Short mmCIF file of C-alpha atoms in Angstrom, two decimals:
data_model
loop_
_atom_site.label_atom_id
_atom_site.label_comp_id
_atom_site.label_asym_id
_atom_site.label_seq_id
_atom_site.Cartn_x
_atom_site.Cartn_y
_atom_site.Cartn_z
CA UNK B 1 38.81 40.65 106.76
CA UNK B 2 41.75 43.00 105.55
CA UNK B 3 40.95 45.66 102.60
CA UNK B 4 43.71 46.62 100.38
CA UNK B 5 43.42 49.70 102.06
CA UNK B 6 43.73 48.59 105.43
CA UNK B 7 46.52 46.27 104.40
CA UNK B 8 48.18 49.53 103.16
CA UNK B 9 47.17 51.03 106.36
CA UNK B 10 48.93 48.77 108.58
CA UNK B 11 52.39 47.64 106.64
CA UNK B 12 52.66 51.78 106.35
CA UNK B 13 52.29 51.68 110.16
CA UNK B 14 54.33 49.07 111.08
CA UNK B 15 57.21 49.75 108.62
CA UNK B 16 57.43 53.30 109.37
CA UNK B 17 57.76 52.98 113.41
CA UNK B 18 60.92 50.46 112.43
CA UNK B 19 62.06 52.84 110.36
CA UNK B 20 61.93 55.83 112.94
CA UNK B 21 63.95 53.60 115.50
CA UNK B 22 66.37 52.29 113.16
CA UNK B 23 67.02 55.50 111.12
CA UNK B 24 67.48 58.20 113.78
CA UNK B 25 69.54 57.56 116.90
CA UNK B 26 67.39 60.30 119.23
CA UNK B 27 63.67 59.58 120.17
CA UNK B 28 61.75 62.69 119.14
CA UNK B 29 63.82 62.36 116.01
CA UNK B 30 62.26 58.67 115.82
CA UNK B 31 58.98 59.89 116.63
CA UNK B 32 58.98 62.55 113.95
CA UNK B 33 60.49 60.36 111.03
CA UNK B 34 58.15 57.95 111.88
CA UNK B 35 55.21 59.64 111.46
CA UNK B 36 57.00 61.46 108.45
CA UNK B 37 57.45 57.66 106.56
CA UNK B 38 53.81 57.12 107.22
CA UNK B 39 52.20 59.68 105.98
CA UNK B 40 54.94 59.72 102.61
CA UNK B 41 53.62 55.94 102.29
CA UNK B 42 50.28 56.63 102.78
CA UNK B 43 50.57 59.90 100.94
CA UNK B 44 51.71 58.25 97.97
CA UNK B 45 49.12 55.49 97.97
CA UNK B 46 45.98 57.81 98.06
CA UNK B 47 47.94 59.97 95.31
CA UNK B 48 48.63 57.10 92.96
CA UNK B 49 45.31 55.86 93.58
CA UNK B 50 43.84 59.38 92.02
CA UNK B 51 46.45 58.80 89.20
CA UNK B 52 44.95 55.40 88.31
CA UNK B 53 41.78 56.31 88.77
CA UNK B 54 42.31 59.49 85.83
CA UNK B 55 44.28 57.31 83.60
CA UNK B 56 40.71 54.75 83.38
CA UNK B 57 38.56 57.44 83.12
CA UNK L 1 82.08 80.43 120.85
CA UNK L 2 82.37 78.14 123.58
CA UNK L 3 79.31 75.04 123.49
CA UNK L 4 78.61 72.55 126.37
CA UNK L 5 78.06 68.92 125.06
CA UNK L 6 74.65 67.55 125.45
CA UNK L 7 74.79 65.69 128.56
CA UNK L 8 72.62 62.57 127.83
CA UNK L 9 74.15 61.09 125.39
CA UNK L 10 76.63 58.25 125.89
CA UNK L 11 79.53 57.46 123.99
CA UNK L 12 80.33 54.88 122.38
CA UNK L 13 81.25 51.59 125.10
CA UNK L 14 84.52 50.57 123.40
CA UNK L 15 87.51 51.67 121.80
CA UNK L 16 87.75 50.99 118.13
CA UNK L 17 89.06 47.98 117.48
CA UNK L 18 88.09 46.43 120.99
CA UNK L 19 86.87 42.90 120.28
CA UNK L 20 83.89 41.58 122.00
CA UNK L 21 81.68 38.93 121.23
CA UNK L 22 78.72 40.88 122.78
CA UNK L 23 77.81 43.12 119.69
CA UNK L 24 77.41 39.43 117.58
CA UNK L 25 75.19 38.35 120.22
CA UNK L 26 73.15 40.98 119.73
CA UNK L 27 73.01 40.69 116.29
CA UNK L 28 71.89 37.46 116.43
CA UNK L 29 69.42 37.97 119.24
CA UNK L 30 68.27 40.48 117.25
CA UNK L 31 67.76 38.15 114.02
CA UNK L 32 66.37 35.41 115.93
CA UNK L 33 63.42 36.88 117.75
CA UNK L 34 62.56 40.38 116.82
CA UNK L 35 63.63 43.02 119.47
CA UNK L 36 65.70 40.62 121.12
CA UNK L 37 68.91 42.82 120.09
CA UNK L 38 67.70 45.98 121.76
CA UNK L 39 66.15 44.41 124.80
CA UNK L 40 70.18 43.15 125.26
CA UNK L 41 71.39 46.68 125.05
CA UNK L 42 68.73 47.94 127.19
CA UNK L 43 66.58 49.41 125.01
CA UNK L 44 63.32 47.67 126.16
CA UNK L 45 60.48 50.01 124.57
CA UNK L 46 61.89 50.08 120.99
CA UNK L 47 62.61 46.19 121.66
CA UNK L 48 58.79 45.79 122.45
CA UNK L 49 57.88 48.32 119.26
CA UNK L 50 59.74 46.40 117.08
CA UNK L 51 58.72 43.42 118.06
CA UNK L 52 55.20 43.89 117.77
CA UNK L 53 56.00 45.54 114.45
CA UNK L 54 57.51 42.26 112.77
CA UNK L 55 55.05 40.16 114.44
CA UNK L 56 52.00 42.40 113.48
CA UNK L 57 53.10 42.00 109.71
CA UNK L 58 54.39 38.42 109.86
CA UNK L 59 51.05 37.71 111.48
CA UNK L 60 49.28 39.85 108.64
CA UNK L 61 51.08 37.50 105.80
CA UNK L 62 50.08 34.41 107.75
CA UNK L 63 46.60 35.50 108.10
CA UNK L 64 46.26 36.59 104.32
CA UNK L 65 47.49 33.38 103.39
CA UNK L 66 50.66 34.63 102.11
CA UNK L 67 53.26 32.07 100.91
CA UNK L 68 56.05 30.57 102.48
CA UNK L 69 58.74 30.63 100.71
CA UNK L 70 61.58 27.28 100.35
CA UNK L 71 64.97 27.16 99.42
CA UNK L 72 65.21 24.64 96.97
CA UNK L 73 62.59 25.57 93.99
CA UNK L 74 65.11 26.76 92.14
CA UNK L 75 63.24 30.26 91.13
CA UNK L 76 65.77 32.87 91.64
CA UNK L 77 62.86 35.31 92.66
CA UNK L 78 61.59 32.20 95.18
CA UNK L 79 65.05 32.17 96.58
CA UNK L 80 65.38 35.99 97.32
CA UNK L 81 61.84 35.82 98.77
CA UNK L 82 63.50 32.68 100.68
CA UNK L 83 66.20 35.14 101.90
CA UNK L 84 63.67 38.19 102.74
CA UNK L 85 61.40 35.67 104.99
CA UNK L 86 64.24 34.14 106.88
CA UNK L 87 64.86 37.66 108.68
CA UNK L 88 62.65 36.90 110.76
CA UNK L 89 64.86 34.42 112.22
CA UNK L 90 62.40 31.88 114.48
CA UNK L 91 59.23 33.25 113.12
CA UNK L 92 60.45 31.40 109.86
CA UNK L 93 61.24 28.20 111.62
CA UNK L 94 57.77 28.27 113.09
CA UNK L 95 55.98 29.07 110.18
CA UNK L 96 57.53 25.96 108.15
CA UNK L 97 56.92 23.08 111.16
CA UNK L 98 53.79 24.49 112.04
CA UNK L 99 53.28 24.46 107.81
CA UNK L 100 51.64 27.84 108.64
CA UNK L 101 50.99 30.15 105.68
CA UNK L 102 50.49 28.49 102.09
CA UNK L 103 52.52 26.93 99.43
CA UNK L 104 51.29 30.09 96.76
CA UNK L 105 49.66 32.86 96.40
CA UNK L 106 46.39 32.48 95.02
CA UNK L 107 44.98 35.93 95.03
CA UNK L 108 45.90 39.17 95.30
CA UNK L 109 45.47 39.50 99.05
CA UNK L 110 47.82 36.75 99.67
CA UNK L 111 50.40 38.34 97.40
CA UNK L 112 49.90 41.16 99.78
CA UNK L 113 50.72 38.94 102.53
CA UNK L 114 53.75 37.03 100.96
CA UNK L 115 55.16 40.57 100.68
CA UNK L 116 54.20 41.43 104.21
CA UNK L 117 56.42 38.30 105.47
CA UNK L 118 58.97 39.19 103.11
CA UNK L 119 59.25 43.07 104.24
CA UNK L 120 58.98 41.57 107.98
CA UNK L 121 62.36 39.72 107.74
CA UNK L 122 64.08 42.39 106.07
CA UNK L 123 62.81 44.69 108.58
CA UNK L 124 64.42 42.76 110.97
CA UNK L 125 67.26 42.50 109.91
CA UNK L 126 67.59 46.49 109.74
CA UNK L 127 66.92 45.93 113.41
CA UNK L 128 69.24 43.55 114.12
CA UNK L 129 71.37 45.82 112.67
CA UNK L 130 70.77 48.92 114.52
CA UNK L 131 70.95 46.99 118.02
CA UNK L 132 74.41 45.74 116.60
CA UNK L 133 75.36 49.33 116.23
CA UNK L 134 74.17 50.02 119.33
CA UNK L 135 75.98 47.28 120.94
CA UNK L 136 79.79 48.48 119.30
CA UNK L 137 78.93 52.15 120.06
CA UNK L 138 78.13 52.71 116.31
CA UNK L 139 75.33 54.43 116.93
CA UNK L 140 74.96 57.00 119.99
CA UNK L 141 72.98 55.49 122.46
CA UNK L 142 69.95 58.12 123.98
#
């Protein structure tokens, strides 16, 4: 059974290597914006998560 | 100073304004099954990549019991999320005979997976897109 989380874990995955083959036209270029996109998505999640979690408490 | 081209990349195929009706293939390869478009053009591992990408999250929506959106509610938001899910072409097609996924979203993980079918079919159409680009010499081919 999927977690938010790990829901979060894999649309960041999948969505960032599309994005690194469809945004850059050279293969370590993919490679690197790839893994760029996921960890700005993933990034942002745990960060907003902290956010939320000071704005209850 | 004098520079030396890099020597793997090609140009582009055709001259501008060439017609061919191989770069529409493509694209429509490309909409209709995911990676279709760059295995055409050659580009077999981001074909399989992408592939398993849109699949992996289409099969994530379908699994979370995400909803499957139809034309003809009326709802302007159930239309766009009509448009985003039909990028993914067959997968679509499949989803409505086989009456896979679910008519709404009854919890929050099937919202999840609604979006995850929605952001698979606009996905790939970004694909479709790039292996049209590809195709027309667009975008330099490495």
């Amino acid at each position: 059974m999927l977690t938010h989380f790990s829901a979060m874990l894999l649309f960041a995955f999948f969505v960032s290597i599309v994005f690194g083959i469809t945004q850059r036209a050279e293969p370590k270029m993919m490679v690197r914006f790839g893994a760029y996109c996921f960890v700005l998505f993933v990034g942002s999640v745990v960060a907003m998560s902290w956010i939320m979690w000071a704005i209850k408490h | 100073m004098a520079t030396t081209a890099p020597t793997s990349v090609k140009p582009a195929q055709r001259l501008p304004g060439e017609t061919s009706s191989f770069p529409l293939l493509v694209l429509l390869a490309g909409w209709l099954i995911p990676g279709a478009g760059h295995l055409l053009v050659g580009k077999w591992v981001r074909a399989l990549l992408i592939f398993l990408s849109i699949l992996g999250m289409y099969v994530i929506g379908i699994a979370a019991a995400g909803k499957i959106y139809t034309p003809n509610t009326g709802d302007i938001l159930d239309i766009l999320g009509f448009v985003g899910q039909l990028g993914t072409g067959l997968l679509y097609v499949i989803a409505r005979v086989f009456s896979l996924g679910a008519s709404s979203a009854v919890n929050t993980l099937a919202d999840y997976g609604t979006k995850a079918i929605v952001v698979a079919g606009l996905l790939n159409i970004i694909a479709a897109v790039d292996a049209h680009s590809l195709a027309n010499g667009r975008k330099a081919s490495f």
